[in-house]
Structure formats: C-alpha cells, structure tokens
Short mmCIF file of C-alpha atoms in Angstrom, two decimals:
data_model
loop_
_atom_site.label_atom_id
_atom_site.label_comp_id
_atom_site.label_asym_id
_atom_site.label_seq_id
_atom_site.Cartn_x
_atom_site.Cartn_y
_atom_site.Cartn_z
CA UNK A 1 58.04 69.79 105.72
CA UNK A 2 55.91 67.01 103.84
CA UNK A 3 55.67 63.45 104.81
CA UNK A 4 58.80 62.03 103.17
CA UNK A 5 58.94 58.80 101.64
CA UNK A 6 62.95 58.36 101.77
CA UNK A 7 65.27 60.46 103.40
CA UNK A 8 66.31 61.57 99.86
CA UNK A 9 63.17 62.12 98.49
CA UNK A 10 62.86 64.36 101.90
CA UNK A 11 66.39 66.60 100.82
CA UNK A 12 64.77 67.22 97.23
CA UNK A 13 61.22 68.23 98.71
CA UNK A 14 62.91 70.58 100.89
CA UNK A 15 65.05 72.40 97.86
CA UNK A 16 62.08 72.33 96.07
CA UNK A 17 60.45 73.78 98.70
CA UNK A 18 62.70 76.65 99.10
CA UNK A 19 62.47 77.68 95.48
CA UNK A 20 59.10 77.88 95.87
CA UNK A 21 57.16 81.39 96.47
CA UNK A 22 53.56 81.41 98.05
CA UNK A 23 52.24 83.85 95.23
CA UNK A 24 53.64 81.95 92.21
CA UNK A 25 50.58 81.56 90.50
CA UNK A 26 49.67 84.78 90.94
CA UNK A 27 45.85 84.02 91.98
CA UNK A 28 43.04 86.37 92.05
CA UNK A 29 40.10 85.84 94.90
CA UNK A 30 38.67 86.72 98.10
CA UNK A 31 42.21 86.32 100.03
CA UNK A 32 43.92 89.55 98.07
CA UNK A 33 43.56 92.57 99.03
CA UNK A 34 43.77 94.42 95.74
CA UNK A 35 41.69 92.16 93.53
CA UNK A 36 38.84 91.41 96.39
CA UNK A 37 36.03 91.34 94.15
CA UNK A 38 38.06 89.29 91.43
CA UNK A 39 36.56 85.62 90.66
CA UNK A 40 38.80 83.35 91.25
CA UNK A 41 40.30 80.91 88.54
CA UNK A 42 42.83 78.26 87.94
CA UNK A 43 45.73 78.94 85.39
CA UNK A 44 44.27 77.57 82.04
CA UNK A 45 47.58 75.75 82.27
CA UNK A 46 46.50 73.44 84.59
CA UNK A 47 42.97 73.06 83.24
CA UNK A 48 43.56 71.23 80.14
CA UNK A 49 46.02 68.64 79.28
CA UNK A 50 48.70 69.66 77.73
CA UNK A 51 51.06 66.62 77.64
CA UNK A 52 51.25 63.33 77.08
CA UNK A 53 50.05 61.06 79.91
CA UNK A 54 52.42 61.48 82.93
CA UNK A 55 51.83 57.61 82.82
CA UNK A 56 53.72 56.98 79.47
CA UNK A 57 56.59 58.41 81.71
CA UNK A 58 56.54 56.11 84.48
CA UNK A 59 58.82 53.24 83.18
CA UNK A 60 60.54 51.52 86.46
CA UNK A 61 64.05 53.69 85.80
CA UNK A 62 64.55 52.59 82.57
CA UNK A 63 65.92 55.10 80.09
CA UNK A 64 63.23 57.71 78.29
CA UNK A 65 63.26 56.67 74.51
CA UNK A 66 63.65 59.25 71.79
CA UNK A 67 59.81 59.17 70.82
CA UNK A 68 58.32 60.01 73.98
CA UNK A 69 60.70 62.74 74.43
CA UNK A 70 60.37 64.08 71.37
CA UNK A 71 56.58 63.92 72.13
CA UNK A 72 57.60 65.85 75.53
CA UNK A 73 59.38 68.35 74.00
CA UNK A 74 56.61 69.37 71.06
CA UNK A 75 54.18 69.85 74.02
CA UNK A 76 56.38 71.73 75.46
CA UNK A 77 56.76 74.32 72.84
CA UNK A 78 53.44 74.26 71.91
CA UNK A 79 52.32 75.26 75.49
CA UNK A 80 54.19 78.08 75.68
CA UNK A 81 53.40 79.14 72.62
CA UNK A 82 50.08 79.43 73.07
CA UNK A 83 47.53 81.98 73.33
CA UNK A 84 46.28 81.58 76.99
CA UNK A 85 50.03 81.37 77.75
CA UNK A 86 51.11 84.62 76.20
CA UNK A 87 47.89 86.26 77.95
CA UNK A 88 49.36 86.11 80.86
CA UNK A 89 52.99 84.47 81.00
CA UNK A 90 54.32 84.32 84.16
CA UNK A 91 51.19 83.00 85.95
CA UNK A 92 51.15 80.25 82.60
CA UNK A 93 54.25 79.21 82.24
CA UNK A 94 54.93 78.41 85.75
CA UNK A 95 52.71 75.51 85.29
CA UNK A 96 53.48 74.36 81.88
CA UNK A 97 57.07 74.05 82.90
CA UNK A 98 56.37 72.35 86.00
CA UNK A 99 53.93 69.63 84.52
CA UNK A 100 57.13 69.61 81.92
CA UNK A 101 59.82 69.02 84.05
CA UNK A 102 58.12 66.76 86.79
CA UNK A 103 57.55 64.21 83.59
CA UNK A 104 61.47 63.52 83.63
CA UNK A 105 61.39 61.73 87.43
CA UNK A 106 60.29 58.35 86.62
CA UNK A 107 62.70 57.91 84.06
CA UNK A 108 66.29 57.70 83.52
CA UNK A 109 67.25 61.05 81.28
CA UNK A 110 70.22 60.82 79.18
CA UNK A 111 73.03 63.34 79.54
CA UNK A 112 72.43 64.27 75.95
CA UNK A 113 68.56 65.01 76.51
CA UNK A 114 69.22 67.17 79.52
CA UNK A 115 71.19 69.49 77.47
CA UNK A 116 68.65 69.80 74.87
CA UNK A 117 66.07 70.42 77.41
CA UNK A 118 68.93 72.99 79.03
CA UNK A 119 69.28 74.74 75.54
CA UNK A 120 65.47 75.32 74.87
CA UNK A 121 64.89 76.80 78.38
CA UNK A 122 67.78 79.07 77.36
CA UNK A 123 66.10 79.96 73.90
CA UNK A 124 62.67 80.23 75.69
CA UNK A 125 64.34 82.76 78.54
CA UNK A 126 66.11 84.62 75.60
CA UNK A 127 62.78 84.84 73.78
CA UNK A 128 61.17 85.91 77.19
CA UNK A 129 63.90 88.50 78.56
CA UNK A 130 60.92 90.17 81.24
CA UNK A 131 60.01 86.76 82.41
CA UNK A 132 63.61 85.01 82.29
CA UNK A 133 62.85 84.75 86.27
CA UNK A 134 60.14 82.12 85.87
CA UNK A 135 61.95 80.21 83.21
CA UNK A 136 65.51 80.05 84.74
CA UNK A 137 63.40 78.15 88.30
CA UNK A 138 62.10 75.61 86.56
CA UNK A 139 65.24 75.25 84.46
CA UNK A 140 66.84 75.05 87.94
CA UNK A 141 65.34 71.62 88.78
CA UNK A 142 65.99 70.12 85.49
CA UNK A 143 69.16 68.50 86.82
CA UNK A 144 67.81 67.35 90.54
CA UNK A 145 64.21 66.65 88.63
CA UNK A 146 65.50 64.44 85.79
CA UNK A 147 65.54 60.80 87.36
CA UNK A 148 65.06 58.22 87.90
CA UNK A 149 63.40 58.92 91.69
CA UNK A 150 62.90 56.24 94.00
CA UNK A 151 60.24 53.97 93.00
CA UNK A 152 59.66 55.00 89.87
CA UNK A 153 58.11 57.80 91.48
CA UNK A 154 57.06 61.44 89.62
CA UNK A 155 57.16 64.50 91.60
CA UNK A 156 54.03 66.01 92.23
CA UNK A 157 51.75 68.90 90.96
CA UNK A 158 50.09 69.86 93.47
CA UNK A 159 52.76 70.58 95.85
CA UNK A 160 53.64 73.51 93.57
CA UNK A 161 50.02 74.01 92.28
CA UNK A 162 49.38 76.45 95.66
CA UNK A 163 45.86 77.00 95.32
CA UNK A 164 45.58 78.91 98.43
CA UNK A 165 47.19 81.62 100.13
CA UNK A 166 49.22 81.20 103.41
CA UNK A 167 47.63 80.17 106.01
CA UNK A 168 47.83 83.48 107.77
CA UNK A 169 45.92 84.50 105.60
CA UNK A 170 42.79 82.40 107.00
CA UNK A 171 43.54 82.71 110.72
CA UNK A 172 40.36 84.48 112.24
CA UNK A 173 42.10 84.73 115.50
CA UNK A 174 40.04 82.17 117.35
CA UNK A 175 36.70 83.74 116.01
CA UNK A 176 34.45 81.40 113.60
CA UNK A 177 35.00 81.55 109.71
CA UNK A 178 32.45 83.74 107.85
CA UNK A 179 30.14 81.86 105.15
CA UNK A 180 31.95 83.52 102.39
CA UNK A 181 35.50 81.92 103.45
CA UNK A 182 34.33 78.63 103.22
CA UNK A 183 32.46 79.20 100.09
CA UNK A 184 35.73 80.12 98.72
CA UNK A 185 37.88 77.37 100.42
CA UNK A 186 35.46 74.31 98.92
CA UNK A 187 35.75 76.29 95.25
CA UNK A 188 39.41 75.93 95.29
CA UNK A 189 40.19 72.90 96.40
CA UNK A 190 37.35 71.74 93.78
CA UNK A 191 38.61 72.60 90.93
CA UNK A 192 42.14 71.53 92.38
CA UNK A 193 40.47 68.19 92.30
CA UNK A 194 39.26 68.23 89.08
CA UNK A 195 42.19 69.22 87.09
CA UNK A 196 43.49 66.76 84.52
CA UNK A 197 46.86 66.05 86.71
CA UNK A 198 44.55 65.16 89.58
CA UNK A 199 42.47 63.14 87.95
CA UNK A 200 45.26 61.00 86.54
CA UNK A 201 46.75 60.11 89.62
CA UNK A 202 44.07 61.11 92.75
CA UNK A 203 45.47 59.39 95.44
CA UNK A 204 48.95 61.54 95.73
CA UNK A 205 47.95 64.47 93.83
CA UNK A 206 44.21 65.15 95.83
CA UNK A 207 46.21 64.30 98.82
CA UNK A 208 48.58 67.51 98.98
CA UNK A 209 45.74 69.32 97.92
CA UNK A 210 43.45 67.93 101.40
CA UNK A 211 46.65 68.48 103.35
CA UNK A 212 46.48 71.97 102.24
CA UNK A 213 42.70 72.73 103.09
CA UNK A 214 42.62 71.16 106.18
CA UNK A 215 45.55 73.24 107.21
CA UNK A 216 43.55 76.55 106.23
CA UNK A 217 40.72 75.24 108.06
CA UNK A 218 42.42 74.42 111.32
CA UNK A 219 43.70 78.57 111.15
CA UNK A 220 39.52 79.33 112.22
CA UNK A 221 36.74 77.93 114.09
CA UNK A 222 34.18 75.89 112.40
CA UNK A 223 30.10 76.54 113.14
CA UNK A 224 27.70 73.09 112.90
CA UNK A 225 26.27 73.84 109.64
CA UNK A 226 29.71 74.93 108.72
CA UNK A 227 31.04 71.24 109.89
CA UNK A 228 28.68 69.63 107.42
CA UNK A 229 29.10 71.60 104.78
CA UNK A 230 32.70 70.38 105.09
CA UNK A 231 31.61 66.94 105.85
CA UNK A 232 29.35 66.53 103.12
CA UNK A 233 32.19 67.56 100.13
CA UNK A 234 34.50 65.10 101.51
CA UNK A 235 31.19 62.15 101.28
CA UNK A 236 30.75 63.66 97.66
CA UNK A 237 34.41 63.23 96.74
CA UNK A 238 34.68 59.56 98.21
CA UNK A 239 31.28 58.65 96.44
CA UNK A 240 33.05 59.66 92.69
CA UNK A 241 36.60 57.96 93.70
CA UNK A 242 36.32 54.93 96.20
CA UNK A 243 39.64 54.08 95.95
CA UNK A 244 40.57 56.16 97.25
CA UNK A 245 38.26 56.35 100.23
CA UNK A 246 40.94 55.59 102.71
CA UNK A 247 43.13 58.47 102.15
CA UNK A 248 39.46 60.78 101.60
CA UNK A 249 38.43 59.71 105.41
CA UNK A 250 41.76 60.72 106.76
CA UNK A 251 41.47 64.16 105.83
CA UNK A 252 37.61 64.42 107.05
CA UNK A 253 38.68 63.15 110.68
CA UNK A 254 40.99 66.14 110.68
CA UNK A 255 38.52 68.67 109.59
CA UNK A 256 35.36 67.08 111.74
CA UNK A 257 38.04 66.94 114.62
CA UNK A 258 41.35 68.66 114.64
CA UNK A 259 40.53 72.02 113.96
CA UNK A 260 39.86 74.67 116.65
CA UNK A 261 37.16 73.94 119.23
CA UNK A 262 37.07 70.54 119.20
CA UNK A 263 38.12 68.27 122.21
CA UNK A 264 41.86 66.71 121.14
CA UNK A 265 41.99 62.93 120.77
CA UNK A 266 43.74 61.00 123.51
CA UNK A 267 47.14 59.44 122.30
CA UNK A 268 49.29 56.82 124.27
CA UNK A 269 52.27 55.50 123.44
CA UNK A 270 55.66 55.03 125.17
CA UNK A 271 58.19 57.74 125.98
CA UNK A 272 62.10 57.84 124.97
CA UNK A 273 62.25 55.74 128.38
CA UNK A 274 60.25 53.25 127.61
CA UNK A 275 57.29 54.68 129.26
CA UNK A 276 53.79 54.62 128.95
CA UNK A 277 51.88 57.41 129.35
CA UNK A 278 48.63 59.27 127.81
CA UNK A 279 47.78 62.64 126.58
CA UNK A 280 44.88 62.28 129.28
CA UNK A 281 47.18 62.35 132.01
CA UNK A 282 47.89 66.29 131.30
CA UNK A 283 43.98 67.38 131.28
CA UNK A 284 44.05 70.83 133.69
CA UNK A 285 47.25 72.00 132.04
CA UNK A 286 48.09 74.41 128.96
CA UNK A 287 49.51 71.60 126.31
CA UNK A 288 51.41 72.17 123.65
CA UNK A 289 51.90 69.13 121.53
CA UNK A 290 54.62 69.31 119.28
CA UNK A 291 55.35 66.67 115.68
CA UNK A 292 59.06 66.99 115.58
CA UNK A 293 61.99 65.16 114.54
CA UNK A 294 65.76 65.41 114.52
CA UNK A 295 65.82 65.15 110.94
CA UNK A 296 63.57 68.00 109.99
CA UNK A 297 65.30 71.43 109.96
CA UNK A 298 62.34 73.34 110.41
CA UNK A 299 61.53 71.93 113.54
CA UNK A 300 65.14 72.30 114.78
CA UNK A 301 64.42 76.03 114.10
CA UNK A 302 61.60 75.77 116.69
CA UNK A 303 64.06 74.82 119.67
CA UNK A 304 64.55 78.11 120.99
CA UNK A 305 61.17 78.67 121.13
CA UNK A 306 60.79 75.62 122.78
CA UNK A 307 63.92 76.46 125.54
CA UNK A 308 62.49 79.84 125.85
CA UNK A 309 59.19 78.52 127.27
CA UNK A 310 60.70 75.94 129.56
CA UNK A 311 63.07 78.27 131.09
CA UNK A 312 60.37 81.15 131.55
CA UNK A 313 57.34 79.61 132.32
CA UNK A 314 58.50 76.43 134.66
CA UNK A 315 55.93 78.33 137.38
CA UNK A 316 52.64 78.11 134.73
CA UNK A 317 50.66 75.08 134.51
CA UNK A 318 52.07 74.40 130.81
CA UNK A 319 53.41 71.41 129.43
CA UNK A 320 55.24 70.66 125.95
CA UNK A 321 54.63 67.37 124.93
CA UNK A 322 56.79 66.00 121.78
CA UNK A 323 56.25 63.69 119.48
CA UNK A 324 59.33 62.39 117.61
CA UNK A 325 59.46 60.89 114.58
CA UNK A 326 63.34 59.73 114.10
CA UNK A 327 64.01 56.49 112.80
CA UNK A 328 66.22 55.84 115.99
CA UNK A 329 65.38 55.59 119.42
CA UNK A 330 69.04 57.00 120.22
CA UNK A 331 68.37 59.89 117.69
CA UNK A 332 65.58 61.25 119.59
CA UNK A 333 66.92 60.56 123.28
CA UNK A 334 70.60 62.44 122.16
CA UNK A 335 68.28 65.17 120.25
CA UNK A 336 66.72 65.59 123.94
CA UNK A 337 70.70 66.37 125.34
CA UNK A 338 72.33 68.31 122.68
CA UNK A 339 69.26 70.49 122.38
CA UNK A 340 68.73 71.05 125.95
CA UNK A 341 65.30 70.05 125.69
CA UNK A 342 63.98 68.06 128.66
CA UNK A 343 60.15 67.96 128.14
CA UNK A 344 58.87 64.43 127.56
CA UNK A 345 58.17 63.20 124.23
CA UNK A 346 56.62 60.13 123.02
CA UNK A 347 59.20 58.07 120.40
CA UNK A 348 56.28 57.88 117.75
CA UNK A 349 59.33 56.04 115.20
CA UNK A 350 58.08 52.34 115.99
CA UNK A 351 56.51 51.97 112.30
CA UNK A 352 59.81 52.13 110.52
CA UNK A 353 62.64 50.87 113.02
CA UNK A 354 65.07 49.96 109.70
CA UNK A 355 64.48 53.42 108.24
CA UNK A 356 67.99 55.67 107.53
CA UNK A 357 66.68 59.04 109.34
CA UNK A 358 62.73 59.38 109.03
CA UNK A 359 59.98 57.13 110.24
CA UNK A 360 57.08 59.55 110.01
CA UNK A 361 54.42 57.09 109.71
CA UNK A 362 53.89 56.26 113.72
CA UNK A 363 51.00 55.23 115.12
CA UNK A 364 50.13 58.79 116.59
CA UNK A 365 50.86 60.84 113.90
CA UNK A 366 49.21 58.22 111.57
CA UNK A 367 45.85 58.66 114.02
CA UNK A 368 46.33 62.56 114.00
CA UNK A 369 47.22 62.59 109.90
CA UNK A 370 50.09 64.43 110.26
CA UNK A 371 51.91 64.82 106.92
CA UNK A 372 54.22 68.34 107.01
CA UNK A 373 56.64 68.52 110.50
CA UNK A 374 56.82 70.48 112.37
CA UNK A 375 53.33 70.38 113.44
CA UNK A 376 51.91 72.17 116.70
CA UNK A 377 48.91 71.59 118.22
CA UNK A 378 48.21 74.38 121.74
CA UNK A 379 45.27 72.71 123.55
CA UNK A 380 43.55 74.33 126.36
CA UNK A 381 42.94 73.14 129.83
CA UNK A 382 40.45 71.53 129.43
CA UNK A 383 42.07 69.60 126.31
CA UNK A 384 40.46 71.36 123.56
CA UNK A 385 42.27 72.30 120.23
CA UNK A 386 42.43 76.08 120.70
CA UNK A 387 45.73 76.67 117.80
CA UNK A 388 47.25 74.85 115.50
CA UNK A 389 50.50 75.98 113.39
CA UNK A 390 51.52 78.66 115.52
CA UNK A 391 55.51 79.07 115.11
CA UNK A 392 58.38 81.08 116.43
CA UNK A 393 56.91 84.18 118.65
CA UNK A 394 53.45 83.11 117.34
CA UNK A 395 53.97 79.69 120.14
CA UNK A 396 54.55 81.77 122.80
CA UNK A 397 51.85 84.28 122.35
CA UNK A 398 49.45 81.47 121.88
CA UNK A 399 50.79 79.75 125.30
CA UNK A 400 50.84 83.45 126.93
CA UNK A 401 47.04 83.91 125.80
CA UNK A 402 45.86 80.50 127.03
CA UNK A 403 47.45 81.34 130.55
CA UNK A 404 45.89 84.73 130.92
CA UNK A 405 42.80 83.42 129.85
CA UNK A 406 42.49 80.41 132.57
CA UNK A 407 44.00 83.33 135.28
CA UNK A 408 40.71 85.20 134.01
CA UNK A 409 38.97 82.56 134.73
CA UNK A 410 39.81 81.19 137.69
CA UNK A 411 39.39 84.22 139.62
CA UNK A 412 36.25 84.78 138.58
CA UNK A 413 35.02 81.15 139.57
CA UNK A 414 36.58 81.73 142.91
CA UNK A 415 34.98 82.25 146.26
CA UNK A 416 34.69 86.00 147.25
CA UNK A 417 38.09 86.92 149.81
CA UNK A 418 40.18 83.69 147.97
CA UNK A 419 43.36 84.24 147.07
CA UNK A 420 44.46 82.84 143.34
CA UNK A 421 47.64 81.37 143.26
CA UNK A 422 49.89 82.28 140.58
CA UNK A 423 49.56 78.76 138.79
CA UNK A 424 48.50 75.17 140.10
CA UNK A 425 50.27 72.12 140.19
CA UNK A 426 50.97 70.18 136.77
CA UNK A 427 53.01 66.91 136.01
CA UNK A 428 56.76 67.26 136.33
CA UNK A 429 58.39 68.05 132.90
CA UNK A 430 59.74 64.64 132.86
CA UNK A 431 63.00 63.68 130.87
CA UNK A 432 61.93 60.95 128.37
#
C-alpha cells in the first residue's frame, strides 16, 4: 500500500489498486519468458502527449468549464482513434484512458459531463466488442476518479504506468544481479522518466516510478561497480531537475543502502510504552523489522504470519521488531491485544498526532523512505539487510534460512568436542 496522503485518498488508492493487473501494459523485455529477446518499449501512448496539459485541469475544486472538456473529450477520441492505438489496442488504450480519466480529479465534474463521458466509453466498448474488458476498467473509475480530490490533487500515472514486472520476477535468491538486469532496470525507469506525464509534474510522478526500482533492486544483491552505476543515474537525474533533488537523494540512500548486503541503519525511537530503545540493542539476533499499521489491510493479512513465528520459534534467537504507523498511540497499543501480537514495536506516528487513521510520515520510516506498507526488512545477525519484501510463507522461509545458516555457522566456528546449543540468548519479546 502507497504512502497515503489522507485516509481517503488511502481507500481510493487501494480500489485502484485492486483493479489493477501487473501485466496491463502488456510489456515486452528481458523479464518474459516468451518474448526474451524482444526490445523493450513504452506504449506510444505514453510517449507523446496526447492531451491537453494535466495543468489546465488543476483548478482548486472549482467546476470543469465546457471548453476544456470539450477539449478533453476531442483528445480523447482522437487517441483512440489512432493508428499506433489500433496497432495494438489493448496495450494503447489502457493508457490513453488512464491519462483521460485521471484529468477529471482536480476538478469538480458535473453530473451531466459524467454521463457523456459514461456514454462514449459505452460507444467506444460497443465499437471495441474483443477489447470491451479494457474499456469497461477505466470506465469503472470514472465515478470514484471524477473529483474534486483533496487538494486539488490529480491521480497519478505512474502508479498504473507499471514499467516493470513483479518483483519476483527480479529476486536472484540472495545471489548478485547479472550486468544485463541492471542494464535493463536503468532503461526502464529512463524512459519512465522521460515521458511527457513525468516531465510535467516530476516530483510525484518520478517518485512512484523510484519507489518502484528501488523495490526491484532490493529483490538482488548489488556488486561495487554495480552500486555506481546506480549511483551515478540518480547524480545524472538530480543534475537535469534540482528541484527536485530532495526527493532524488531519498531514493539513492535506499539503493546505496537498503538493499541486500548492506549493514541496516540504526533506528531509535520510543516504544508503545513510552520506551526508548535502538535497533542496535538486537545485534546477534535474526531481526525481522516490520512497517505496519492498523489501518493498512495488507499488513493485517501478515498477522498470522507474524503469530505463527512467535508461537514456533520463541526457542531461536529471532526477534520481530514493528514499526507502527497509526495516527493513535491507543490504535497501535489495542492493535498489539486484539491481534495477539506481543513483539515490541516502536510507535513511529509522532509526525502526524491530529491525523484521522494514518501518520506514515515518522521519523523512522521517513529515514528508511518507506512509502508502500507493509514493508519487511529480515536482517541477519550480524545486522545486515539479507531480504526485503518477503510475505506470507515467503517470511518464514526467509527467518527459517537465516537460522539454519547461523546453526551452520556456529558449529563450524566452534571448538572441536563443544556442544552447540540449540539457540543463544536474545532480548525478551517485550510487550510495547
């Protein structure tokens, strides 16, 4: 789940979310299997602009006047009329729909233009009977789409412009990426970056689109040169758009330091008890470090996972450390009962204490850019980022891995004749 802005803005992201599917564009490249040899490309769609300045339709809620809707709707009919789009429909129209409907946010769309827009998706689906799927989904939105959102705001490309594959997809199972995969990482989010809906607003739009390669990055291990490499596109992007050199840096500290290998940066804050305590304080135990919130139903899904571990593995030297981001102090601290959940979590919701639900700028996952919950990071022993993003079974097996691993280890360190216990000592699972 994305960084929300409002709790409503967070209920719309996750419907829009849902309706989603990681192949919509249908992209060719290195990632798919049956077109491995395939250059990759962006949709033409998305390569030219097509409409009218998605800043003509940012005006503060007020309602759309009949010129630039009119405008709006010519574009629209001219981009799916068009040659590139009838190449290759489905993978076209997604797009030109998307940049169509997401221009109806800002503003406040009468009940009369809604139906016109409703009645020329209709004609469009009619006129497209095999591709009536990709037509009716966007159609789907225009409803929950048409504003005006909070702050004037315009839903984003990006988040539906999925220029990779899923992150499975990437995961070299602890060994280093190949030359090749990063080659084709840095292509795609390039031209994601150069698109004429990035360009026009960078900060927001690039941002999903960092969010989304560091992610694939933290699935693999990085080499030095590969580091750089990495390194180096991010200077090159903050050299051509210093404004927004803030947000740029942000997503370089996660790829120079929270992907795989790297030693995990301490964090200290104060636990649902009022506590202080560091990350530090763990160092010689398997940590799992877990962005989660009371408000985010995808990490509520991760609970029995969570239980699972604690009621299992309570003789293994591994700790689950939370970090919540509820607005409330009580939210997270009842979360803790209800859920049966005893492992001690810092209250990370200090940024926004007048928030409704959601305060998911704190100060830790502000230093460890965390912008989609829940996030998980498995460290090893000796506190280096081993996993990141493993879910479900996928937690466990990490955790079970980890373990066998420093069992491996430790009895080949030890003195000939010792006996290994079965675990060491760790820090009580404390309730907090």
């Amino acid at each position: 789940m994305r960084k929300p802005l409002a709790f409503a803005s967070v209920l719309v992201a996750v419907f829009v979310l849902g309706l989603v599917a990681p192949d919509i564009f249908g992209w060719t490249g290195a990632n798919d299997a049956d077109t491995e040899d395939a250059p990759w490309t962006l949709p033409v769609a998305a390569t030219k602009a097509w409409f009218p300045p998605a800043s003509d339709y940012k005006n503060d809620g007020e309602p759309l006047d009949d010129e630039k809707f009119e405008a709006l709707m010519t574009a629209l009919d001219e981009a799916m009329a068009a040659e590139e789009t009838l190449a290759d429909f489905e993978r076209e129209a997604e797009v030109h729909l998307t940049n169509f409907v997401r221009r109806l946010g800002p503003a406040d769309i009468s009940d009369e233009q809604k139906e016109r827009i409703k009645a020329r998706l209709a004609e469009l689906a009619e006129a497209h009977p095999e591709h009536a799927g990709v037509i009716n989904r966007r159609g789907g939105l225009v409803d929950s789409y048409a504003g005006p959102w909070p702050g004037g705001r315009m839903p984003s490309l990006s988040g539906s412009l999925l220029i990779f594959g899923d992150a499975d997809e990437y995961d070299t199972g602890g060994d280093f990426f190949e030359v090749a995969q990063i080659d084709d990482m840095l292509a795609r989010v390039d031209a994601a970056l150069n698109i004429p809906e990035t360009l026009a607003d960078f900060e927001s739009e690039a941002g999903t689109h960092f969010w989304r390669f560091g992610n694939r990055l933290q699935q693999g291990r990085l080499t030095p040169g590969q580091v750089e490499r990495v390194a180096a596109f991010y200077d090159g992007v903050r050299a051509e758009h210093p404004d927004a050199a803030e947000m740029i840096d942000r997503h370089k500290f996660v790829a120079g330091n929270l992907t795989p290998g790297n030693v995990a940066p301490n964090s200290t804050g104060k636990d649902t008890d009022g506590v202080e305590f560091s990350l530090e304080e763990y160092r010689g135990n398997i940590v799992a470090l877990i962005f989660t919130g009371q408000w985010c139903g995808p990490c509520r899904g991760e609970y029995p996972f969570h239980r699972f571990v604690l009621e299992n593995y309570g003789d293994r030297p591994i700790v689950l450390l939370g970090i919540n981001s509820d607005a409330k102090l009580e939210t997270a601290r009842q979360a803790k009962i209800d859920e049966n959940l005893p492992y001690r979590t810092w209250w990370d919701g200090h940024s926004q204490p007048d928030a409704d639900a959601v305060a998911a700028d704190g100060p830790i996952a502000t230093a460890w850019n965390v912008t989609g919950w829940p996030t998980i990071y498995i460290l090893d022993d000796e506190g280096v980022i081993r996993f990141v993003g493993r879910r479900g079974g996928k937690f466990i097996a990490a955790l079970d891995e980890l373990y066998t691993e420093m069992r491996m280890r430790s009895m080949i360190d030890a003195p000939q004749g010792m006996v290994i216990p079965a675990s060491r000592p760790q820090p009580a699972q404390k309730v907090g």
